[in-house]
PDB file of C-alpha atoms in Angstrom:
ATOM      1  CA  MET A  91      -4.477 -10.016 -11.035  1.00 39.00           C
ATOM      2  CA  PRO A  92      -3.374  -6.602 -12.098  1.00 42.00           C
ATOM      3  CA  LYS A  93       0.334  -7.257 -13.319  1.00 46.00           C
ATOM      4  CA  PHE A  94       1.483  -3.685 -12.154  1.00 48.00           C
ATOM      5  CA  LYS A  95       1.241  -5.131  -8.512  1.00 46.00           C
ATOM      6  CA  ASN A  96       4.569  -6.864  -9.215  1.00 40.00           C
ATOM      7  CA  PHE A  97       6.255  -3.646 -10.411  1.00 43.00           C
ATOM      8  CA  ALA A  98       5.219  -1.912  -7.199  1.00 47.00           C
ATOM      9  CA  ALA A  99       6.609  -4.746  -4.918  1.00 38.00           C
ATOM     10  CA  ARG A 100      10.021  -4.443  -6.788  1.00 41.00           C
ATOM     11  CA  LYS A 101      10.134  -0.930  -6.771  1.00 44.00           C
ATOM     12  CA  GLY A 102       9.850  -0.906  -2.967  1.00 43.00           C
ATOM     13  CA  VAL A 103      12.640  -3.303  -2.928  1.00 39.00           C
ATOM     14  CA  GLN A 104      14.865  -1.959  -5.522  1.00 42.00           C
ATOM     15  CA  ASP A 105      14.775   1.994  -5.319  1.00 43.00           C
ATOM     16  CA  ALA A 106      12.727   3.451  -2.720  1.00 49.00           C
ATOM     17  CA  ALA A 107      14.369   6.027  -0.712  1.00 61.00           C
ATOM     18  CA  ARG A 108      14.638   4.643   2.714  1.00 65.00           C
ATOM     19  CA  ASN A 109      14.264   8.182   4.467  1.00 74.00           C
ATOM     20  CA  ASN A 110      11.166   8.840   2.359  1.00 82.00           C
ATOM     21  CA  GLN A 111       9.617   5.501   3.669  1.00 85.00           C
ATOM     22  CA  MET A 112      10.596   6.211   7.418  1.00 89.00           C
ATOM     23  CA  VAL A 113       8.906   9.532   7.127  1.00 89.00           C
ATOM     24  CA  LYS A 114       5.646   7.806   5.894  1.00 90.00           C
ATOM     25  CA  ILE A 115       5.572   5.349   8.518  1.00 91.00           C
ATOM     26  CA  GLY A 116       6.347   7.398  11.369  1.00 92.00           C
ATOM     27  CA  ARG A 117       3.486   9.540  10.271  1.00 91.00           C
ATOM     28  CA  GLN A 118       1.121   6.573   9.955  1.00 91.00           C
ATOM     29  CA  ILE A 119       2.449   5.531  13.857  1.00 92.00           C
ATOM     30  CA  MET A 120       1.572   9.007  14.899  1.00 92.00           C
ATOM     31  CA  ALA A 121      -1.951   9.027  12.967  1.00 90.00           C
ATOM     32  CA  GLU A 122      -3.033   5.699  14.452  1.00 91.00           C
ATOM     33  CA  VAL A 123      -1.970   6.247  18.150  1.00 92.00           C
ATOM     34  CA  ARG A 124      -3.968   9.662  17.810  1.00 91.00           C
ATOM     35  CA  ALA A 125      -6.979   8.052  16.249  1.00 89.00           C
ATOM     36  CA  THR A 126      -7.152   5.180  18.593  1.00 92.00           C
ATOM     37  CA  GLY A 127      -5.606   6.270  21.809  1.00 93.00           C
ATOM     38  CA  ILE A 128      -3.897   3.065  22.093  1.00 93.00           C
ATOM     39  CA  SER A 129       0.034   3.374  22.059  1.00 92.00           C
ATOM     40  CA  ASP A 130       0.857  -0.249  23.113  1.00 93.00           C
ATOM     41  CA  PRO A 131       1.568  -2.191  19.882  1.00 91.00           C
ATOM     42  CA  ASN A 132       0.496  -5.591  21.736  1.00 90.00           C
ATOM     43  CA  HIS A 133      -2.861  -4.022  22.216  1.00 91.00           C
ATOM     44  CA  ASN A 134      -3.126  -2.092  18.641  1.00 90.00           C
ATOM     45  CA  PHE A 135      -3.029  -4.586  15.884  1.00 84.00           C
ATOM     46  CA  LYS A 136      -2.579  -1.984  13.079  1.00 87.00           C
ATOM     47  CA  LEU A 137       0.121   0.117  15.260  1.00 90.00           C
ATOM     48  CA  LYS A 138       1.845  -3.591  15.410  1.00 89.00           C
ATOM     49  CA  GLN A 139       1.882  -4.057  11.743  1.00 85.00           C
ATOM     50  CA  LEU A 140       3.640  -0.620  11.139  1.00 90.00           C
ATOM     51  CA  VAL A 141       6.055  -1.211  13.974  1.00 91.00           C
ATOM     52  CA  VAL A 142       7.042  -4.420  12.103  1.00 86.00           C
ATOM     53  CA  LYS A 143       7.168  -2.453   8.739  1.00 86.00           C
ATOM     54  CA  ALA A 144       9.500   0.195  10.613  1.00 88.00           C
ATOM     55  CA  ARG A 145      12.033  -2.369  11.699  1.00 88.00           C
ATOM     56  CA  ALA A 146      12.076  -4.055   8.396  1.00 82.00           C
ATOM     57  CA  ILE A 147      13.587  -0.765   7.001  1.00 82.00           C
ATOM     58  CA  ASN A 148      15.689  -0.533   9.793  1.00 88.00           C
ATOM     59  CA  MET A 149      14.100   2.570  11.117  1.00 90.00           C
ATOM     60  CA  PRO A 150      15.807   3.289  14.684  1.00 91.00           C
ATOM     61  CA  VAL A 151      13.685   2.206  17.497  1.00 93.00           C
ATOM     62  CA  ASP A 152      14.194   5.709  18.852  1.00 94.00           C
ATOM     63  CA  ASN A 153      12.403   7.187  15.973  1.00 93.00           C
ATOM     64  CA  ILE A 154       9.806   4.670  16.333  1.00 93.00           C
ATOM     65  CA  GLU A 155       9.277   5.386  19.843  1.00 94.00           C
ATOM     66  CA  ARG A 156       9.386   9.171  19.320  1.00 93.00           C
ATOM     67  CA  ALA A 157       6.404   8.578  16.702  1.00 92.00           C
ATOM     68  CA  ILE A 158       4.418   6.882  19.141  1.00 93.00           C
ATOM     69  CA  LYS A 159       4.938   9.445  22.038  1.00 93.00           C
ATOM     70  CA  LYS A 160       4.005  12.244  19.464  1.00 92.00           C
ATOM     71  CA  GLY A 161       0.841  10.470  18.629  1.00 90.00           C
ATOM     72  CA  ALA A 162       0.057   9.839  22.343  1.00 90.00           C
ATOM     73  CA  GLY A 163       0.563  13.327  22.985  1.00 89.00           C
ATOM     74  CA  ASP A 164       3.652  13.073  25.264  1.00 89.00           C
ATOM     75  CA  LEU A 165       5.919  14.748  22.969  1.00 87.00           C
ATOM     76  CA  GLU A 166       4.791  17.966  20.690  1.00 87.00           C
ATOM     77  CA  GLY A 167       4.131  16.887  17.049  1.00 78.00           C
ATOM     78  CA  GLU A 168       2.599  17.991  13.998  1.00 81.00           C
ATOM     79  CA  GLU A 169      -1.344  17.212  13.518  1.00 85.00           C
ATOM     80  CA  TYR A 170      -1.832  15.246  10.352  1.00 87.00           C
ATOM     81  CA  VAL A 171      -5.174  14.761   8.537  1.00 89.00           C
ATOM     82  CA  GLU A 172      -6.168  11.913   6.308  1.00 91.00           C
ATOM     83  CA  ILE A 173      -7.101  13.073   2.562  1.00 95.00           C
ATOM     84  CA  ARG A 174      -8.146  11.061   0.049  1.00 96.00           C
ATOM     85  CA  TYR A 175      -7.603  12.095  -3.649  1.00 97.00           C
ATOM     86  CA  GLU A 176      -8.963  10.398  -6.726  1.00 97.00           C
ATOM     87  CA  GLY A 177      -8.688  10.853 -10.593  1.00 97.00           C
ATOM     88  CA  TYR A 178      -7.912   9.006 -13.786  1.00 97.00           C
ATOM     89  CA  GLY A 179      -4.640   8.449 -15.355  1.00 96.00           C
ATOM     90  CA  PRO A 180      -3.944   8.019 -18.977  1.00 95.00           C
ATOM     91  CA  GLY A 181      -5.723   5.252 -20.507  1.00 94.00           C
ATOM     92  CA  GLY A 182      -8.634   5.698 -18.162  1.00 95.00           C
ATOM     93  CA  VAL A 183      -6.674   4.097 -15.251  1.00 95.00           C
ATOM     94  CA  ALA A 184      -8.460   4.765 -11.914  1.00 96.00           C
ATOM     95  CA  VAL A 185      -6.120   6.244  -9.178  1.00 96.00           C
ATOM     96  CA  LEU A 186      -6.863   6.655  -5.506  1.00 96.00           C
ATOM     97  CA  VAL A 187      -4.070   8.677  -3.579  1.00 96.00           C
ATOM     98  CA  HIS A 188      -4.058   8.565   0.284  1.00 94.00           C
ATOM     99  CA  CYS A 189      -2.466  11.397   1.868  1.00 95.00           C
ATOM    100  CA  LEU A 190      -1.494  12.050   5.659  1.00 93.00           C
ATOM    101  CA  THR A 191      -0.741  15.829   5.690  1.00 93.00           C
ATOM    102  CA  ASP A 192      -0.350  18.925   7.761  1.00 91.00           C
ATOM    103  CA  ASN A 193      -0.976  20.938   4.951  1.00 94.00           C
ATOM    104  CA  ARG A 194      -4.261  20.537   2.800  1.00 94.00           C
ATOM    105  CA  ASN A 195      -3.460  23.183   0.245  1.00 96.00           C
ATOM    106  CA  ARG A 196       0.062  21.905  -0.499  1.00 96.00           C
ATOM    107  CA  SER A 197      -0.907  18.331  -0.783  1.00 96.00           C
ATOM    108  CA  GLY A 198      -4.019  19.180  -2.995  1.00 96.00           C
ATOM    109  CA  ALA A 199      -2.000  21.397  -5.371  1.00 97.00           C
ATOM    110  CA  GLU A 200       1.082  18.568  -5.593  1.00 97.00           C
ATOM    111  CA  VAL A 201      -1.302  15.916  -6.179  1.00 97.00           C
ATOM    112  CA  ARG A 202      -3.233  17.754  -9.113  1.00 97.00           C
ATOM    113  CA  ALA A 203       0.147  18.662 -10.610  1.00 97.00           C
ATOM    114  CA  THR A 204       1.140  15.070 -10.967  1.00 97.00           C
ATOM    115  CA  PHE A 205      -2.098  14.210 -12.292  1.00 97.00           C
ATOM    116  CA  ASN A 206      -1.704  16.962 -15.141  1.00 96.00           C
ATOM    117  CA  LYS A 207       1.810  16.141 -15.781  1.00 95.00           C
ATOM    118  CA  ARG A 208       1.260  12.741 -16.561  1.00 94.00           C
ATOM    119  CA  LYS A 209      -1.773  13.143 -18.669  1.00 94.00           C
ATOM    120  CA  GLY A 210      -4.271  12.375 -16.218  1.00 96.00           C
ATOM    121  CA  ASN A 211      -7.043  14.256 -14.407  1.00 96.00           C
ATOM    122  CA  MET A 212      -7.839  14.849 -10.678  1.00 96.00           C
ATOM    123  CA  GLY A 213     -11.528  14.207 -10.075  1.00 95.00           C
ATOM    124  CA  GLU A 214     -14.353  14.675  -7.510  1.00 94.00           C
ATOM    125  CA  PRO A 215     -14.692  12.636  -4.490  1.00 92.00           C
ATOM    126  CA  ASN A 216     -15.966   9.233  -5.049  1.00 93.00           C
ATOM    127  CA  CYS A 217     -15.327   9.634  -8.650  1.00 96.00           C
ATOM    128  CA  VAL A 218     -13.531   5.998  -8.775  1.00 96.00           C
ATOM    129  CA  ALA A 219     -13.562   4.892  -5.321  1.00 96.00           C
ATOM    130  CA  TRP A 220     -16.516   2.642  -6.296  1.00 96.00           C
ATOM    131  CA  MET A 221     -14.260   0.620  -8.398  1.00 96.00           C
ATOM    132  CA  PHE A 222     -12.183  -0.665  -5.474  1.00 95.00           C
ATOM    133  CA  GLU A 223     -13.067  -2.705  -2.298  1.00 95.00           C
ATOM    134  CA  GLU A 224     -11.289  -2.623   0.797  1.00 94.00           C
ATOM    135  CA  LYS A 225      -9.612  -6.038   1.316  1.00 94.00           C
ATOM    136  CA  GLY A 226      -6.959  -7.700   3.343  1.00 92.00           C
ATOM    137  CA  VAL A 227      -4.149  -8.607   1.443  1.00 93.00           C
ATOM    138  CA  LEU A 228      -1.391 -11.130   2.639  1.00 93.00           C
ATOM    139  CA  THR A 229       1.503 -12.171   0.468  1.00 93.00           C
ATOM    140  CA  ILE A 230       3.647 -15.395   0.754  1.00 93.00           C
ATOM    141  CA  ASP A 231       6.858 -15.628  -1.546  1.00 92.00           C
ATOM    142  CA  ARG A 232       6.769 -18.835  -3.446  1.00 90.00           C
ATOM    143  CA  ALA A 233      10.636 -19.341  -3.001  1.00 89.00           C
ATOM    144  CA  GLU A 234      10.111 -19.252   0.751  1.00 87.00           C
ATOM    145  CA  THR A 235       7.762 -22.194   0.944  1.00 88.00           C
ATOM    146  CA  ASP A 236       7.842 -25.921  -0.377  1.00 89.00           C
ATOM    147  CA  ALA A 237       3.811 -25.911  -0.188  1.00 86.00           C
ATOM    148  CA  ASP A 238       1.700 -26.098  -3.317  1.00 90.00           C
ATOM    149  CA  GLU A 239      -1.078 -23.737  -3.965  1.00 91.00           C
ATOM    150  CA  ASP A 240      -3.788 -26.222  -2.938  1.00 93.00           C
ATOM    151  CA  THR A 241      -2.232 -26.676   0.489  1.00 93.00           C
ATOM    152  CA  VAL A 242      -1.911 -22.855   1.013  1.00 93.00           C
ATOM    153  CA  MET A 243      -5.344 -22.255  -0.234  1.00 94.00           C
ATOM    154  CA  MET A 244      -6.929 -24.836   2.112  1.00 95.00           C
ATOM    155  CA  THR A 245      -4.982 -23.241   5.112  1.00 94.00           C
ATOM    156  CA  ALA A 246      -6.211 -19.662   4.341  1.00 95.00           C
ATOM    157  CA  LEU A 247      -9.886 -20.716   3.441  1.00 95.00           C
ATOM    158  CA  ASP A 248     -10.066 -22.644   6.697  1.00 95.00           C
ATOM    159  CA  ALA A 249      -9.140 -19.558   8.560  1.00 95.00           C
ATOM    160  CA  GLY A 250     -11.689 -17.409   6.731  1.00 95.00           C
ATOM    161  CA  ALA A 251      -9.881 -15.979   3.326  1.00 95.00           C
ATOM    162  CA  GLU A 252     -11.808 -15.172   0.663  1.00 95.00           C
ATOM    163  CA  ASP A 253      -9.597 -16.275  -2.334  1.00 93.00           C
ATOM    164  CA  LEU A 254      -5.863 -16.950  -3.154  1.00 93.00           C
ATOM    165  CA  ILE A 255      -4.478 -15.681  -6.416  1.00 91.00           C
ATOM    166  CA  ALA A 256      -1.358 -17.576  -7.519  1.00 90.00           C
ATOM    167  CA  SER A 257       1.312 -15.919  -9.838  1.00 85.00           C
ATOM    168  CA  GLU A 258       4.979 -17.260 -10.630  1.00 84.00           C
ATOM    169  CA  ASP A 259       6.551 -15.592  -7.760  1.00 86.00           C
ATOM    170  CA  GLU A 260       3.919 -15.542  -4.996  1.00 90.00           C
ATOM    171  CA  PHE A 261       0.619 -16.358  -3.403  1.00 93.00           C
ATOM    172  CA  GLU A 262      -1.729 -13.717  -2.646  1.00 94.00           C
ATOM    173  CA  ILE A 263      -4.395 -14.226  -0.219  1.00 95.00           C
ATOM    174  CA  GLN A 264      -7.369 -11.837  -0.052  1.00 95.00           C
ATOM    175  CA  THR A 265      -9.592 -11.427   3.080  1.00 95.00           C
ATOM    176  CA  GLN A 266     -12.678  -9.228   4.316  1.00 94.00           C
ATOM    177  CA  PRO A 267     -10.992  -6.531   6.613  1.00 91.00           C
ATOM    178  CA  SER A 268     -12.535  -8.230   9.754  1.00 92.00           C
ATOM    179  CA  ASP A 269     -11.036 -11.631   8.805  1.00 94.00           C
ATOM    180  CA  PHE A 270      -7.496 -10.097   8.244  1.00 93.00           C
ATOM    181  CA  GLU A 271      -5.898 -10.535  11.635  1.00 89.00           C
ATOM    182  CA  ALA A 272      -7.151 -14.306  12.086  1.00 93.00           C
ATOM    183  CA  VAL A 273      -6.041 -15.463   8.525  1.00 95.00           C
ATOM    184  CA  LYS A 274      -2.517 -13.765   9.056  1.00 93.00           C
ATOM    185  CA  THR A 275      -2.291 -15.475  12.461  1.00 93.00           C
ATOM    186  CA  ALA A 276      -3.538 -18.870  11.024  1.00 94.00           C
ATOM    187  CA  LEU A 277      -0.814 -18.780   8.188  1.00 94.00           C
ATOM    188  CA  GLU A 278       1.805 -17.894  10.556  1.00 93.00           C
ATOM    189  CA  GLU A 279       1.094 -20.704  12.925  1.00 94.00           C
ATOM    190  CA  ALA A 280       1.181 -23.110  10.039  1.00 94.00           C
ATOM    191  CA  GLY A 281       4.557 -22.070   9.211  1.00 93.00           C
ATOM    192  CA  TYR A 282       4.267 -19.545   6.514  1.00 93.00           C
ATOM    193  CA  THR A 283       6.569 -16.713   6.116  1.00 91.00           C
ATOM    194  CA  ILE A 284       4.362 -13.737   5.159  1.00 90.00           C
ATOM    195  CA  SER A 285       6.445 -10.877   3.158  1.00 87.00           C
ATOM    196  CA  ASN A 286       3.501  -8.482   2.909  1.00 86.00           C
ATOM    197  CA  ALA A 287       0.342  -8.041   5.115  1.00 87.00           C
ATOM    198  CA  GLU A 288      -2.052  -4.896   4.754  1.00 87.00           C
ATOM    199  CA  VAL A 289      -5.595  -3.939   4.302  1.00 89.00           C
ATOM    200  CA  ALA A 290      -5.655  -2.400   0.930  1.00 91.00           C
ATOM    201  CA  MET A 291      -7.991  -0.967  -1.552  1.00 93.00           C
ATOM    202  CA  VAL A 292      -8.132  -3.678  -4.345  1.00 92.00           C
ATOM    203  CA  PRO A 293      -9.662  -3.051  -7.747  1.00 93.00           C
ATOM    204  CA  LYS A 294     -12.794  -4.840  -8.822  1.00 93.00           C
ATOM    205  CA  ASN A 295     -11.536  -4.743 -12.582  1.00 93.00           C
ATOM    206  CA  THR A 296      -8.455  -3.843 -14.197  1.00 92.00           C
ATOM    207  CA  VAL A 297      -7.599  -1.428 -17.330  1.00 93.00           C
ATOM    208  CA  LYS A 298      -4.696  -2.597 -19.509  1.00 92.00           C
ATOM    209  CA  VAL A 299      -2.505   0.171 -20.792  1.00 92.00           C
ATOM    210  CA  THR A 300       0.202   0.276 -23.081  1.00 91.00           C
ATOM    211  CA  GLY A 301       3.033   2.382 -24.894  1.00 92.00           C
ATOM    212  CA  ASP A 302       2.883   5.918 -23.596  1.00 93.00           C
ATOM    213  CA  ASP A 303       0.000   5.481 -21.365  1.00 94.00           C
ATOM    214  CA  ALA A 304       1.942   2.560 -19.621  1.00 92.00           C
ATOM    215  CA  LYS A 305       5.108   4.866 -19.472  1.00 92.00           C
ATOM    216  CA  ASN A 306       2.975   7.873 -17.843  1.00 93.00           C
ATOM    217  CA  MET A 307       1.307   5.815 -15.386  1.00 93.00           C
ATOM    218  CA  ILE A 308       4.441   4.369 -13.785  1.00 91.00           C
ATOM    219  CA  LYS A 309       5.905   7.716 -13.793  1.00 92.00           C
ATOM    220  CA  MET A 310       2.990   9.173 -12.239  1.00 94.00           C
ATOM    221  CA  ILE A 311       3.040   6.607  -9.575  1.00 92.00           C
ATOM    222  CA  GLU A 312       6.741   7.001  -8.957  1.00 89.00           C
ATOM    223  CA  THR A 313       5.874  10.757  -8.363  1.00 93.00           C
ATOM    224  CA  PHE A 314       3.378  10.072  -5.944  1.00 94.00           C
ATOM    225  CA  GLU A 315       5.470   7.576  -3.908  1.00 90.00           C
ATOM    226  CA  ASP A 316       8.421   9.918  -3.621  1.00 90.00           C
ATOM    227  CA  ASN A 317       5.888  12.826  -2.003  1.00 93.00           C
ATOM    228  CA  ASP A 318       6.225  12.647   1.884  1.00 91.00           C
ATOM    229  CA  ASP A 319       2.455  13.192   2.161  1.00 94.00           C
ATOM    230  CA  VAL A 320       1.387  10.296  -0.125  1.00 94.00           C
ATOM    231  CA  GLN A 321       0.871   7.069   1.931  1.00 92.00           C
ATOM    232  CA  HIS A 322      -0.612   4.673  -0.528  1.00 92.00           C
ATOM    233  CA  VAL A 323      -1.534   4.972  -4.150  1.00 94.00           C
ATOM    234  CA  TYR A 324      -3.910   2.290  -5.760  1.00 94.00           C
ATOM    235  CA  THR A 325      -4.666   1.784  -9.120  1.00 94.00           C
ATOM    236  CA  ASN A 326      -6.501  -0.665 -11.411  1.00 94.00           C
ATOM    237  CA  MET A 327      -3.932  -0.821 -14.056  1.00 93.00           C
ATOM    238  CA  GLU A 328      -2.592  -3.884 -15.793  1.00 91.00           C
ATOM    239  CA  ILE A 329       0.285  -4.259 -17.800  1.00 88.00           C
ATOM    240  CA  ASP A 330       2.113  -7.054 -19.702  1.00 85.00           C
ATOM    241  CA  GLU A 331       5.063  -8.181 -17.910  1.00 79.00           C
ATOM    242  CA  GLU A 332       7.358  -7.953 -21.202  1.00 80.00           C
ATOM    243  CA  GLU A 333       6.477  -4.291 -21.685  1.00 79.00           C
ATOM    244  CA  LEU A 334       7.105  -3.598 -17.559  1.00 78.00           C
ATOM    245  CA  ALA A 335      10.398  -5.083 -17.994  1.00 76.00           C
ATOM    246  CA  ALA A 336      11.118  -2.674 -20.942  1.00 77.00           C
ATOM    247  CA  LEU A 337      10.040   0.142 -19.213  1.00 75.00           C
ATOM    248  CA  GLN A 338      11.613  -0.291 -16.123  1.00 67.00           C
ATOM    249  CA  GLY A 339      14.966  -1.073 -18.060  1.00 61.00           C
TER     250      GLY A 339
END
């Protein structure tokens, strides 16, 4: 499992700007409602998950409702389009950058500038997408459960999960996107608290980076995450925990 994932999770808790996260989730809510035409979270699973995420960062209820109404066309709102940029970071790391933007030119220029500044290169469409697979990913913090790995695995596999990856801090369950909701429901009904649940791009293989390459990769991802247009950043970077801790310090 790419050890960078642990860094990403900790960064989200420790230093992500709350307003930045609210802007991103608000855009995602608008885009989801506009794309599906379904504004009731009880009948739109993805929208329901976005509302849960919004509440988890204390996004005001009025803001959530306003984003839903903008997506439904009940209030005037910006028109956002989804764009995926691809490229390579230092050390040959594959990078996918998913954006929701109302200005393609601005987003493209800013993403390219970030790649260049951190010794990477923005590539053509599909230059690295083949290195990733779309998977449902559910995370259970080991500190939040008394169950052992075998017990969690059996519950997940019986519900249709593909794999369980155990680390010191967490259990990560991977599913096919079509099985994601069923597995999540089964885990919750079994009493497990899920700390993160999303359909994400998971790398098929990882690339280990060290030294300046690792430092520049982390700075690149931080810059992308600070950009309101960027909704998700996926990489196949792997970094040793010791080096990660030193870079974070």
